[in-house]
CSV table of C-alpha atoms and ligand atoms in Angstrom, one decimal:
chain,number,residue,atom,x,y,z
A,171,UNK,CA,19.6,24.4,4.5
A,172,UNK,CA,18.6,21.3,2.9
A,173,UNK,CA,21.3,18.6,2.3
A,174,UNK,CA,22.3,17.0,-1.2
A,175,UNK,CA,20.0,13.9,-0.4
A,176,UNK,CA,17.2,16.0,0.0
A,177,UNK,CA,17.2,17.7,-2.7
A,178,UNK,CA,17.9,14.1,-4.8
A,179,UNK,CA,14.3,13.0,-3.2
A,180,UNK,CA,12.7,16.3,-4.2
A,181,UNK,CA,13.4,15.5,-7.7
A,182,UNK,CA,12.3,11.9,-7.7
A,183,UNK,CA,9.0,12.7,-9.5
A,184,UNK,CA,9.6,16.1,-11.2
A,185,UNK,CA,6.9,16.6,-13.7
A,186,UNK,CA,6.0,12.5,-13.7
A,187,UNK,CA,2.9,11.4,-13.6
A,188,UNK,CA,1.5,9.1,-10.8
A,189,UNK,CA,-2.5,7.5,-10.3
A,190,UNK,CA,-3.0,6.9,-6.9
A,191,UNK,CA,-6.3,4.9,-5.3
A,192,UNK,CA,-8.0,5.1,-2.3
A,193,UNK,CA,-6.1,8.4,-1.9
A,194,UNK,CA,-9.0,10.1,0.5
A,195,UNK,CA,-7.1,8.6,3.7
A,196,UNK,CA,-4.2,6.9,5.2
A,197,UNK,CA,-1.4,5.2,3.1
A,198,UNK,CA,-2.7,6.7,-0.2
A,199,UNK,CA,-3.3,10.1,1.3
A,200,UNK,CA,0.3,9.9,2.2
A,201,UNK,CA,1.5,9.3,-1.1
A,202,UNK,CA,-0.3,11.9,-2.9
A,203,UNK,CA,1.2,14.3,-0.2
A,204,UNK,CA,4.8,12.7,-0.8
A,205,UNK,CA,4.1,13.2,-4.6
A,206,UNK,CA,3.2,16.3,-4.5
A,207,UNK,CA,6.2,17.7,-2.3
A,208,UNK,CA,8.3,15.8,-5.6
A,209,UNK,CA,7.2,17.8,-8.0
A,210,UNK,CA,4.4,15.4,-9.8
A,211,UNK,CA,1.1,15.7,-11.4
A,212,UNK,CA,-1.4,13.4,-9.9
A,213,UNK,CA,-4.6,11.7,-10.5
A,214,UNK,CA,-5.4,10.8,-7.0
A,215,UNK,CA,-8.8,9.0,-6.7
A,216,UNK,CA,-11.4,8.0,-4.1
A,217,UNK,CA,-14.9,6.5,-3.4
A,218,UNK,CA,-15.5,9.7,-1.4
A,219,UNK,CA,-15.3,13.2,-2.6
A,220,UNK,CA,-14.9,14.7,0.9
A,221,UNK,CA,-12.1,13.0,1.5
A,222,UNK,CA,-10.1,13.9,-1.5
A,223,UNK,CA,-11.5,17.6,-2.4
A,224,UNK,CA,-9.1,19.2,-0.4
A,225,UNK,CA,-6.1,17.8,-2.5
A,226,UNK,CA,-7.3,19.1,-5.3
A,227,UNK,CA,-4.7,21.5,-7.0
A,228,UNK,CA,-2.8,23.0,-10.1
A,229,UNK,CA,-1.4,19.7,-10.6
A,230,UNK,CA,-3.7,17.4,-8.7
A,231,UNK,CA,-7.0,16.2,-10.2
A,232,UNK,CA,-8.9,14.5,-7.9
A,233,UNK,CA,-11.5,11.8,-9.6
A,234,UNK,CA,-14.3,10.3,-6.7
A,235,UNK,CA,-15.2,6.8,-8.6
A,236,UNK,CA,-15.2,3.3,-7.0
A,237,UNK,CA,-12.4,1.5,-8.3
A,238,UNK,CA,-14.7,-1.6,-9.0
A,239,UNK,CA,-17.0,-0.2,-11.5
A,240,UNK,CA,-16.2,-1.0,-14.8
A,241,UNK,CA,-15.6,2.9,-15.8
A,242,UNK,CA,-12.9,3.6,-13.4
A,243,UNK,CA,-10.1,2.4,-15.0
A,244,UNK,CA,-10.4,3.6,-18.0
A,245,UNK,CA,-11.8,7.0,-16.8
A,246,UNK,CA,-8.4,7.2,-14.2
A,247,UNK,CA,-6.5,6.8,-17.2
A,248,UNK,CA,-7.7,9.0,-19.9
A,249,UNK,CA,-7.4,11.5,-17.0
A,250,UNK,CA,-3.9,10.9,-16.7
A,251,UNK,CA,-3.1,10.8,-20.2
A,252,UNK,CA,-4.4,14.8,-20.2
A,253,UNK,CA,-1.9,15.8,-18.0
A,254,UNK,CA,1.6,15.7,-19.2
A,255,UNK,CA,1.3,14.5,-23.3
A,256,UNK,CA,0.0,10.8,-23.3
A,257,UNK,CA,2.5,9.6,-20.2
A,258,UNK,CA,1.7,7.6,-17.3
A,259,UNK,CA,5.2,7.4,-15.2
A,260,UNK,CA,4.0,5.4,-12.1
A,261,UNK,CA,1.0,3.8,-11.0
A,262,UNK,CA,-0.5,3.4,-7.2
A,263,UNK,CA,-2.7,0.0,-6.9
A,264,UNK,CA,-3.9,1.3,-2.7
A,265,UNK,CA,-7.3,1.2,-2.5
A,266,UNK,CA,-8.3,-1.6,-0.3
A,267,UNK,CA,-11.0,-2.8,2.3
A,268,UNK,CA,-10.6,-5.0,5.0
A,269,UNK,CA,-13.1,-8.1,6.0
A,270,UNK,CA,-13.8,-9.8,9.3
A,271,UNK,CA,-15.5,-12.6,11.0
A,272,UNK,CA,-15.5,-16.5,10.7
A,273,UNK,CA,-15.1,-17.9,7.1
A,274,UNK,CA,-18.4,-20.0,8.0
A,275,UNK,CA,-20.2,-16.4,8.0
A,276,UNK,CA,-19.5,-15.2,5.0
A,277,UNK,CA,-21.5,-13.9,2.4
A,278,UNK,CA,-21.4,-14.5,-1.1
A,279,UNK,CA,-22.3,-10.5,-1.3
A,280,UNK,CA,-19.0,-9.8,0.9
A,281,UNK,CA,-16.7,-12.0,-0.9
A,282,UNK,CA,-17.5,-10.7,-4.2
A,283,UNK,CA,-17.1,-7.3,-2.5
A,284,UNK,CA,-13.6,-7.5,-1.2
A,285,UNK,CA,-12.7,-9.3,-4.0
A,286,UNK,CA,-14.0,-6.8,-6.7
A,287,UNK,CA,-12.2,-3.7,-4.8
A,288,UNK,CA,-8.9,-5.7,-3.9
A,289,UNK,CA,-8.2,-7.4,-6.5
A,290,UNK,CA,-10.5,-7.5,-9.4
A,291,UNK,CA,-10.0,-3.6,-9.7
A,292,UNK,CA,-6.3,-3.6,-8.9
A,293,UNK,CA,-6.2,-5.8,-12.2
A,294,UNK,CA,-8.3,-3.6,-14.3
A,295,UNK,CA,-6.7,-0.4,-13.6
A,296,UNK,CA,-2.5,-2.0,-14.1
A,297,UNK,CA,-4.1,-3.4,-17.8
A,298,UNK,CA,-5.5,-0.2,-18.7
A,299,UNK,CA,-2.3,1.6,-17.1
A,300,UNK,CA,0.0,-0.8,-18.7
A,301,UNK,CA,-1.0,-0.3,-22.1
A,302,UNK,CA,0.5,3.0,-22.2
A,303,UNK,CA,3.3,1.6,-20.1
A,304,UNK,CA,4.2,-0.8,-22.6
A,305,UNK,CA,3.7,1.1,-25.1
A,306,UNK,CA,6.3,4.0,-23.9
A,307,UNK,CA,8.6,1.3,-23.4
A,308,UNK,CA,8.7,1.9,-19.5
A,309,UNK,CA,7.0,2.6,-15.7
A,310,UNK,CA,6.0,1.4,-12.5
A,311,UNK,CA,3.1,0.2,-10.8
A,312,UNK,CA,3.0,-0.7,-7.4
A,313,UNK,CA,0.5,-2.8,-5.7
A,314,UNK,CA,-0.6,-2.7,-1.9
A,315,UNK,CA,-0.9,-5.8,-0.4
A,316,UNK,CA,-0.5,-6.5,3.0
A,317,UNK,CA,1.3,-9.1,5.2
A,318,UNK,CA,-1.9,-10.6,4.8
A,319,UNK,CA,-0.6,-11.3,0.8
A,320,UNK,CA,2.1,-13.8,2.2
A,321,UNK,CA,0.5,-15.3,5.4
A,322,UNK,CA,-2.9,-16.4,7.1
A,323,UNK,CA,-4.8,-14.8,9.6
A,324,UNK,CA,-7.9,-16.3,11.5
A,325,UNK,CA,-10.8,-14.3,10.9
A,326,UNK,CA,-10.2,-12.5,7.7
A,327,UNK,CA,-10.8,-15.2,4.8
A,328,UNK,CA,-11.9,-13.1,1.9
A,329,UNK,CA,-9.0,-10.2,3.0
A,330,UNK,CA,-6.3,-12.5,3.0
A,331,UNK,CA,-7.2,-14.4,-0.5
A,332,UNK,CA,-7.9,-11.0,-1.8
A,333,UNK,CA,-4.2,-9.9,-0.4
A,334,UNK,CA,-2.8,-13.1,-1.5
A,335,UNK,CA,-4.0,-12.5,-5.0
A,336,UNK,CA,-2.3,-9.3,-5.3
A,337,UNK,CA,1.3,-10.8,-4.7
A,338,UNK,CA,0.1,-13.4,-7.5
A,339,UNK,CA,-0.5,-10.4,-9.6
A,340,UNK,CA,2.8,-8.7,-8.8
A,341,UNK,CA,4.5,-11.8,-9.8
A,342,UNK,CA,3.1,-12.9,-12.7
A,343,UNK,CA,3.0,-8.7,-14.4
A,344,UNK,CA,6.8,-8.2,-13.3
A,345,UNK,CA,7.7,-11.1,-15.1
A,346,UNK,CA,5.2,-10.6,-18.1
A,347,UNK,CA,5.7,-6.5,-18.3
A,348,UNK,CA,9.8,-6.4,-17.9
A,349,UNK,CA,10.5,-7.2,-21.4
A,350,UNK,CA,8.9,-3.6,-22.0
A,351,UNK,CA,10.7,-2.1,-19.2
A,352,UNK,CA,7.7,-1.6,-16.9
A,353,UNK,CA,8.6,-2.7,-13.0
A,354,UNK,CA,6.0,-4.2,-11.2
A,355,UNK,CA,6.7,-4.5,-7.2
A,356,UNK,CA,4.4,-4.7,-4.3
A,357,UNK,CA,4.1,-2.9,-1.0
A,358,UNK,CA,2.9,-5.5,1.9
A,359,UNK,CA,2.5,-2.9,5.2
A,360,UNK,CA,2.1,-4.4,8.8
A,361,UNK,CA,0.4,-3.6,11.1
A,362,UNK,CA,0.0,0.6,10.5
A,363,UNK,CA,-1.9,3.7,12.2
A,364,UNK,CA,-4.9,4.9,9.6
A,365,UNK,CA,-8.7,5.3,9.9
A,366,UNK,CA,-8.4,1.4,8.8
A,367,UNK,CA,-6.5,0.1,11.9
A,368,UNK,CA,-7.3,3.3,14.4
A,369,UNK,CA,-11.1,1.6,15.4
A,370,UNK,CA,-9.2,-1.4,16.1
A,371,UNK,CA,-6.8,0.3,18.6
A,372,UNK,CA,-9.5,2.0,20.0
A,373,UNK,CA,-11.5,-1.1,20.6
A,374,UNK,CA,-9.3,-3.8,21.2
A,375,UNK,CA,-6.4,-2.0,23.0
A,376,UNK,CA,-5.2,-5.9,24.2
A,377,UNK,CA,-5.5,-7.1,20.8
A,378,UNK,CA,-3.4,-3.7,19.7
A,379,UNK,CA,-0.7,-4.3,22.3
A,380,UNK,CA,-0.4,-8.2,21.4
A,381,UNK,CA,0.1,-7.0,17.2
A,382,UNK,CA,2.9,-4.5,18.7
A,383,UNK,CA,4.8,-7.6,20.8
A,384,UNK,CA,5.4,-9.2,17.5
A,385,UNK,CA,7.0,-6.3,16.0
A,386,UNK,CA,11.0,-6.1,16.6
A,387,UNK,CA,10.5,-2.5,16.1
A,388,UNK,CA,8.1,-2.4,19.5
A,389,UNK,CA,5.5,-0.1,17.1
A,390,UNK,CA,2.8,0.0,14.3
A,391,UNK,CA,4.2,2.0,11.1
A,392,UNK,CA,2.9,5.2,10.0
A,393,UNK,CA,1.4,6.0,6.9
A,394,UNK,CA,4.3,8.5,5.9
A,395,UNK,CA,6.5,5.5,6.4
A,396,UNK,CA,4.5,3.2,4.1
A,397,UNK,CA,4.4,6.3,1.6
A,398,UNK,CA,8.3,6.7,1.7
A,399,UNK,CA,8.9,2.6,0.4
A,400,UNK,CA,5.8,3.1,-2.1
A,401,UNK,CA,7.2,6.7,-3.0
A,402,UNK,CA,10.5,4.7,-3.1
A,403,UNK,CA,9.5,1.7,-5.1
A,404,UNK,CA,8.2,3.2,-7.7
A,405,UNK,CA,10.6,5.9,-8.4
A,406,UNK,CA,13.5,5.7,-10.4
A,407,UNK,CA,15.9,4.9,-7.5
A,408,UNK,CA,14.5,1.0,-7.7
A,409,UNK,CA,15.2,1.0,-11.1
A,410,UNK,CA,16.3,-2.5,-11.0
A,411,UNK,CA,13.7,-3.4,-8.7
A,412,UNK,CA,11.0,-5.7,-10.3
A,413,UNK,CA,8.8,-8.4,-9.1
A,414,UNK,CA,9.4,-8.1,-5.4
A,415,UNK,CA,6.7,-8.9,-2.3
A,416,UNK,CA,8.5,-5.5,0.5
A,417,UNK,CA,7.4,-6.4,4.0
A,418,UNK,CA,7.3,-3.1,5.4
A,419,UNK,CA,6.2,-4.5,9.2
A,420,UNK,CA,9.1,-3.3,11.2
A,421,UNK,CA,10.6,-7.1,11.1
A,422,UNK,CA,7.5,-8.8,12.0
A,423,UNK,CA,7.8,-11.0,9.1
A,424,UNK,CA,11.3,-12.0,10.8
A,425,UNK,CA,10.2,-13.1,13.8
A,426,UNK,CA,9.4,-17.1,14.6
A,427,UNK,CA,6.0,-17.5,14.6
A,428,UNK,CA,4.9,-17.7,18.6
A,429,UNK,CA,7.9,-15.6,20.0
A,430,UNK,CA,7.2,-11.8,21.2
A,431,UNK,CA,10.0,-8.6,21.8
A,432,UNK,CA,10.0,-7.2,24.4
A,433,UNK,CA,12.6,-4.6,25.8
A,434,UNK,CA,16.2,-6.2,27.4
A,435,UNK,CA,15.9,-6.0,31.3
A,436,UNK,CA,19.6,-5.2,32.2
A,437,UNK,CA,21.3,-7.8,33.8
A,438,UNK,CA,18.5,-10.5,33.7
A,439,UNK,CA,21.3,-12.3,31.6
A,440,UNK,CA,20.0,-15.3,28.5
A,441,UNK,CA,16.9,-14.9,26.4
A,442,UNK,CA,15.1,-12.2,27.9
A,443,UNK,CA,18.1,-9.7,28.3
A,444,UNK,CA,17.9,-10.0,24.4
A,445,UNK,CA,14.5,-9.1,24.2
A,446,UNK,CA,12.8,-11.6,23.1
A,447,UNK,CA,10.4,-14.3,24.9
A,448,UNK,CA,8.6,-17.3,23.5
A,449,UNK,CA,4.6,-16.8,24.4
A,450,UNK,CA,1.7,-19.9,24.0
A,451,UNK,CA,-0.3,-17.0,22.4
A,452,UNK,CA,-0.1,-17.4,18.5
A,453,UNK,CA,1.0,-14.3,16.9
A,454,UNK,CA,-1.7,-12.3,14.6
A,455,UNK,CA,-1.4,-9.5,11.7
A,456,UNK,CA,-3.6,-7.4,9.9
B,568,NAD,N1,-3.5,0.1,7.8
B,568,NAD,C1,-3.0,-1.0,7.9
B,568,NAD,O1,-2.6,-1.5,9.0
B,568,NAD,C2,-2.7,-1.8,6.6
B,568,NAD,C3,-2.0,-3.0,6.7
B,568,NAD,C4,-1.8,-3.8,5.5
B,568,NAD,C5,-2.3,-3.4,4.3
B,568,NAD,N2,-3.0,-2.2,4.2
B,568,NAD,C6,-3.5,-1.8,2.9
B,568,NAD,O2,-3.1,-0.5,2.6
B,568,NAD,C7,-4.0,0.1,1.7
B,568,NAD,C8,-4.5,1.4,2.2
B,568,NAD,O3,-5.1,1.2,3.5
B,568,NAD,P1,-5.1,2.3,4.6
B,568,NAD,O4,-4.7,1.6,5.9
B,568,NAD,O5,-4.5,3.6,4.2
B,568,NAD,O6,-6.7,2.5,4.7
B,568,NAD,P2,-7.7,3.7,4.9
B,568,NAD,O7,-9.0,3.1,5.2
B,568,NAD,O8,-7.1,4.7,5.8
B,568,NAD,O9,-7.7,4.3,3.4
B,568,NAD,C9,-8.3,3.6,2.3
B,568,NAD,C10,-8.9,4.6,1.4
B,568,NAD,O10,-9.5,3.8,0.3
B,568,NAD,C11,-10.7,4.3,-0.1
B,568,NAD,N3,-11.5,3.3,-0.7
B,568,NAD,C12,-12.1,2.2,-0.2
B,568,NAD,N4,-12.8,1.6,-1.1
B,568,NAD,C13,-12.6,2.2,-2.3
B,568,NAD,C14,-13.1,2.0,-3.6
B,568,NAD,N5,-13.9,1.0,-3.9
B,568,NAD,N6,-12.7,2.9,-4.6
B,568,NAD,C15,-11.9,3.9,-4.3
B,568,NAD,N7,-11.4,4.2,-3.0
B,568,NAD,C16,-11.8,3.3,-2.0
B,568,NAD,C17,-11.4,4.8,1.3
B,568,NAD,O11,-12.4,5.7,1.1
B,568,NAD,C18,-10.1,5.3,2.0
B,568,NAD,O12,-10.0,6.7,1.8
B,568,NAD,C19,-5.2,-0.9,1.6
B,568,NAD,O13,-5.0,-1.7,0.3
B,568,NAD,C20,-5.0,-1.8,2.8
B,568,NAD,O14,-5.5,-3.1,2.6
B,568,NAD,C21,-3.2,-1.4,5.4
């Protein structure tokens, strides 16, 4: 039998309506699932068909559109606005690409890229969202960013900018959009198992293992976790949540920059029976 709590959660979303991006994989994939188990309708889009046709349902349409071309916002919308009578009850700003390699090598084509997808496009579609926010006097959008909004990494220039712009934009909608009761927060994952991190794992197991010594929590995330604060931020439970950067990196953003966890040895007494050591190597994210 299901406790009182869970039935609360199953209710969150009954009969809202949420657009998600990049919704074909990982984090968004999670949230349309979460969604859906909530009772809402749901536009859930993605560059690639394959990836979202199976989600398709009685009350999910699934749009395959890259969230930079001009159309998409407007086309994610309209679709939205079909399902439930001209409301859009909460918004999903995922879809996002990552970038690596030394800022001396890159490409005006790659810039522009990551910066039309991340940012440019996350823009687009809470303007075309938020006009039927504003003008039904309430919703909520929430914007992935990334640990990568409020810090920098070596080797990912046009990620981090990108990620840094999205925590601008979270800032300067919240305080722009409250007056019309629309809550604009954003989600800023560490370092979490999808198809975006797994290659790294697979390929740089050392590099993996270093990311996890700088998490208190000793793990990466999953994307059902992520999913649970986006599913949370953006339901009616955060009601008087607005404007604010969530670190969901299992304390990384906690931890002085250089130190590492690792588990207590019993008995070794001082700083290392608390489980924590100072290392030369700088500390990285994603
Ligand atoms: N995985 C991590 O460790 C991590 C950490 C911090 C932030 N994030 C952020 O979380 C978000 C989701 O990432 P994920 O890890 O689930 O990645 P993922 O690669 O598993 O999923 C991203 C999805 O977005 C889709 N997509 C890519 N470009 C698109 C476009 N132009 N239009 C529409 N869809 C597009 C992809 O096809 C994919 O299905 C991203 O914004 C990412 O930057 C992820």
């Amino acid at each position: 039998m299901e406790s009182v709590d869970q039935e609360g959660l199953r209710r969150r979303y009954r009969d809202k309506v949420a657009i998600v991006t990049g919704a074909g994989s990982g984090i968004g994939r999670a949230i349309v699932e979460g969604l859906v188990v909530e009772g809402a309708y749901v536009v859930a889009n993605d560059i690639s068909r394959d990836r979202i046709e199976s989600l398709e349902s009685e009350r999910v349409t699934v749009i395959a559109a890259d969230v930079s071309e001009a159309s998409a916002a407007g086309r994610l919308t309209a679709e939205a606005l079909k399902m439930r009578g001209g409301r859009i009850d909460a918004l999903f700003n995922n879809a996002g690409i990552g970038s690596a390699g030394p800022a001396v090598d890159i490409g005006a084509e790659e810039w522009r890229r990551v910066m039309a997808i991340n940012i440019d496009a996350a823009f687009q579609l809470a303007a075309s969202v938020g006009r039927v926010m504003i003008r039904r006097g309430g919703g909520a959008i929430l914007n992935t960013a990334s640990v990568a909004g409020t810090m920098g990494l070596p080797g990912r220039v046009p990620y981090v900018v990108s990620k840094h712009a999205v925590v601008g934009l979270t800032r300067a909608l919240a305080v722009e959009w409250g007056v019309h009761g629309v809550r604009v927060n954003a989600l800023c994952p560490g370092l979490t198992e999808t198809a975006m991190s797994e290659r790294l794992r697979r390929e740089a197991p050392d590099y993996w293992a270093k990311r996890e010594a700088v998490v208190p929590l000793r793990r990466a995330g999953t994307s059902a976790e992520q999913a649970a604060a986006a599913l949370f931020l953006n339901s009616e439970e955060a009601s008087y949540i607005s404007g604010l950067i969530a670190e969901a990196d299992g304390g990384a953003h906690a931890l002085y920059s250089g130190y590492t966890v690792s588990r207590p040895q019993e008995g070794s007494g001082g700083v290392a029976a608390s489980g924590v050591e100072r290392e030369i190597t700088p500390s990285a994210g994603l």
